[in-house]
Amino acid sequence: MVNKSPTRNGGICKRPIQQRRVDLCFSSRAWVNIMSTLETDQQVALLTTKRCVEIADHPPLCLIQVTMLNPKFVALQHRWTVQEIFGELSQSVFANIRDSMVAADAFPRTVKAELTPDAISDVWTYRLAVHASSALGAVVSALGSTDASISFALSDSSTISHFNSLSLSPIAGDVAFGTADAIKAEALVSGVAESEATLTTRQAAYLLEPANTISVLNYERGVPLWIGTARYLGLVQSSGLEDEASPAYQLAYNQVLNDLKVLEKSPDATRVVALGIARHLYGPTGWMTTPGADEYRTKEWAGDQAFLRGGGCDCGSYSTGLYADVAVAISPGLYYYRCSWGLASSLDFHAPWEDDAVVSPMNSSLTKWIIDPDYEDTRNDISIHSDENLVRWWQVYEYCNVSRSGRSPSCEAMIDASRVAETFIPAVMFDLSQHTLKSFSATVNTRSAGLDDSTFISGNGSNTANMVALVQQYQAQACAVAGHLYEAWALKDHWHEVYVASRMSRATGFEFLAGRLEDLGYAQWGGGYVTSALWGVPSVLNIERKGYWKFGIASPSPTLNLIEFHSQAMAVGYSNMNMTKESARILLDALAANGPRARTFRGKIGEVATSFRCPDASSDGGCADSESANCIRFHRRTSADCYERIGDDNNFFGYCDCRANGSYFVTQNTFGNFLGAVPPSVNNNTSDDENLDQAASLLAEEFMSSAVTCQRIQDYYKQCSWLETEPRYSFWLVNCKTWETLISDPTYGIYCDLETILKVDSAHNHDYQSATIHPYGRRRGIIIAFWLQEWSTYRVLIENRLVCNEPDCSECLSKGYCDRAYNYGGLFVTHQAKRLLFEGYVDRVAMTLLNSELQYYNLSVRCQDHSTIKLDEYCNPVENNECTDGGFEIIDRLGVSRKFQHNGRHKRDWYLPEIILNPTNISHYIEPKTQPKDTMATLSSRTLTIENPAFAIYPGKLWAPDVTINLRRGCEGDEVCKFHQETDCVNRFLGGKGKWQNCTSTLVTGKNNLNDVQRVAEWRGNTSLITGNEFAHPIETMAGTLSHQMRPYGWEGFQEYNLTYLTRARGLSFQGADVMYILNADHLMLIELVRCPTGNLEIGMADLSEEFYAEWPIRKKLDAENYTRRFWARANRYETTAKTFLDGRERAGYRLKDVHGERYRCPYGMISLEAIADSPCFISLPHFWGNEIWGGLEAREVYFNTNDDRRLHSFYIDVEPISGQTVREARRFQFNFRIERNMQFPQIVSSQERCEVPTADFSKNGYGCFMFFPVWWVSEERHIDSSKALRLKAEVLEIPERLFYTTLYGTAVAVALVVFGAIPWYCTNQKEASFRKRIYID
């Protein structure tokens, strides 16, 4: 007969519960015991009922900090795959590199800032020529148009008295206003008649009229033409941007001659006029040398609106790249070029006293101290023509930029910048504003005669208010200068890009275009060409990270600052891997790309670089010749048990040799075929496919080491070491020893010399045992793969505080690593025991991966407490990324969020393994697993199911229901009860996918056959258990029973009778069955239990007799005092055997797969739970008990600080045979995870040459270096309780005794009755006999 009543209903057992003790022990560094007494139905729903209780003089046990292997991270590796996680995490590595190298405000701005003084110096000269016309125009305005025209046509001697009367000498100085003398001089040289060449008043008026295009006062056309003519004549410095200057400026000269035809002079006379006016304006004594021209130029740069003039920053015929708006045509093929010249547009950059305030222009003296190349002086602390001063101006820029963004520049990294911006530069400006270079040199030898920075800032004398205002003015003017240099000019100005593109094209041999200066970053990344051209060094690592050379994110480790591919390649001895900027763009963009295909591409790069295939694939580096040095040798296993038979046929399988089409982990496969790294295309012939194909071709290109390539690296070291002693270079160059090789440093140099090089090498890790001789081939893909590997670990996981690599690090936070040792993420995790077990913690790596998934839906996830925990070097806030305490929230692009907290409104969401979202309305709450089918069908097309980053081993089991609710009547109105119903129904172990059909479990009553008592007909809707993908022989649920009730043997179960029964003194079945089978369906186990022989004292828990007994009350000590035993019963002990685990091993066969897809064998004494955990989880007995006894070696890989004790580590039950009840049991299981060396963690598991890869020799259960890591074990010990014990005693165990005494007492009564009945009879007989003997005499 089948009982259709479920044994469980939402986690609430419907049967009496016995005394139970639950121990949960961690196998790594800490343990916790949680004890509870389960006596009520409400408490049964929980694993434990009492929250953490106080123990005398100790903290709550649940609050103990525990460090253990992180099940969540292992599950992520299994579900995402190591390759996909590697590909996803490494995306940010190269995205950051690309941003650092090609973003407009990163490396390109650094290069532009480096060339800014040169560019400004060129424009400073050009603008002096422009302002020759400005000075001339000022005189024209003073004279009036008529007098000016007359004077301009005459010689200067005829007008000098008029000049003196108007006091024009401060503008013109000693320069003549009239052109007659200059034209006469040119006419004399050219042989042209003086009268024909000199200007008439009408012609002079035409040239002085700004509206005329050839006018010397027309800044939009005439002035640039005249400057171009002067350059053609050699009177003005030519632009360095022209490929061929003469043809360009000849165009200007020819155009001037053509425009001067309007004067109606002969060609020769016209040429003489052009030459004379050009010399008059720009000659050694021309208007370009006047005080007025210099004043106009100075005040224009200072930002004085009255002195702003047109004419641009240069004139010529060169290309402006993608910025057509920069060039203004003045004649066919000839242009002047606009630029952001002067401070006028930057005076509002930042004023400390008021938002959006505009500071007044600087005075002329201060402007010259800053901008004029002639003012470069060792005592000038603000000249932009000094590297040290440029760093100061960058510090001012940082300070002002942070301040104007609303952030405080008070972070530790900005201390120096704050001092420079607030005190040092304003004090210098105050001091130098009172001097010209001439007066400064004549009066003082050092700056600040009697006035230091602190005095200046605090106020001078009684005029404190005026001094404060002056300080603010200088601070704002300093911000304006810094903003102009590094933002308006070095970041935004298009002409400066043209300048930089031209300069760098000549210096490197590549073609750079304005508008695409990101190519500078690609060129630097691919070959170090930019720093080589600017500084003679191959990497930005060799330029001290300060001032405008501070870009990107710095790392404490020098090798982690090698952000160029070229420098990474040189770090392993290959100086010949450099790429063109076009190739570098293709490769870097592919590596930094987002999306599933790009992620797979990066993962495949790592897989190819760390995978070895059979030697028959010649491109993979296999050893056809065992004596060859330059190949990869597979470590074979030659032991006798190499092969094992599968099934009954002649099929064999074993881990002995490299198998065809196999894939095996190797530290570094320099022969890997990276052409296969491109994932299959979704849309054929797309640009994305083409880019990945091209990138793969670049990765697959092989380069050979040689003495020449190594010597080239050594030459970089020599050149850098020499340059860093030179005056200008010494301020910048650092880390020259980075490029020293074994040639000069046999101890610490790069491992290459004229003969040898390492086969296995990266910038961060070196295998010194792999030395070989030149030539040795290496592909670009190897450099990239190990760059990805190291940076995804150190710069993503560690420096972003996702994991910690230091076991004891009290200063990790200040170092920028992590908050605590092994904190909250990665392969190990540290948390309170209650969080690990019940309440849950948020895994940081899971948050990172979840963010990458959500971005395609315009969603993101972050901690609810995203408060600032520190400021970075730019004073940007670094947000808290530990979400366990405050929970996390998912946000859409409009800022609408949905919150998840341990104590939040929808607390159940925190515990569920998955979260259901409505991407179109993120705040809409979707009830998990409770929506009607039609509603869920409607929502399915617009819902998103994501993996919950919060995780616990037993989630929510401390969440107690309302004790006032009668759980036997259901869970209406109680959220907690409903939660336990649902979670127990789906039973998703460790968050794995649920495998169960429904919530109903059906037991057989055994009414017709006692052997079927409590046999499981159906468990959670399943009649058979599929224990794994492609596993053989599923477990039939009817094969086992539950452990609470076994077959009762009744009268035959008594060990002895008080009276003989059918001539027998004992029952036929008092020892019970020899073998029992217990179904542990939730852990995919059919447990075989074999009865222990009588007299086995090794694992007894109670009496020390030769039998096993259960007693009540339970004695905690053998010699307990004042102990009165109220109940005891003999029991048969059943203990698990090797067959339980051997059957699980056989079911799994060789169907489990490692991270490389290779099959491996389940160890002895373990059973795979991968089918329900979705991770390589295995169940065993605690401390791997039985593993070595039954033939395994895995226990030897782990050290336990306890002895191998069957009493503590075995699984057993004690069954009372008469009733079949289990009076005592100890259900003990340990949960382990398989970890192995892989591309993400290449050093774990028997490193330091204890396991050489690729190998089949390390273990007979699989390839590579791996181990089964114990995480926690559970000891659930149950003993019969008092009421049940007394009931069993009264109703079953005392029956023979009662029968004996009933018989005894009945017999006694019968005897007594016979005796009492015989006495009267005897007396009567005696009296009768006596009577008969009497003789009567009458």
Coordinates of C-alpha atoms in Angstrom, one line a residue, residues 621-634 671 759 771-773 775-776:
G621 CA 54.8 22.6 -29.8
G622 CA 54.7 18.9 -29.0
C623 CA 57.9 16.9 -28.8
A624 CA 58.3 14.5 -31.6
D625 CA 61.9 14.2 -30.6
S626 CA 62.2 13.5 -26.8
E627 CA 65.7 15.0 -26.8
S628 CA 64.6 18.3 -28.3
A629 CA 64.9 21.3 -25.9
N630 CA 62.6 23.8 -27.6
C631 CA 59.3 22.0 -27.3
I632 CA 56.7 21.1 -24.7
R633 CA 57.0 17.6 -23.2
F634 CA 53.8 15.9 -21.9
F671 CA 53.5 27.4 -29.8
K759 CA 61.0 29.7 -22.7
A771 CA 66.2 28.7 -20.1
T772 CA 67.1 27.8 -23.6
I773 CA 69.3 29.1 -26.4
P775 CA 66.6 31.4 -31.5
Y776 CA 63.4 30.6 -29.6

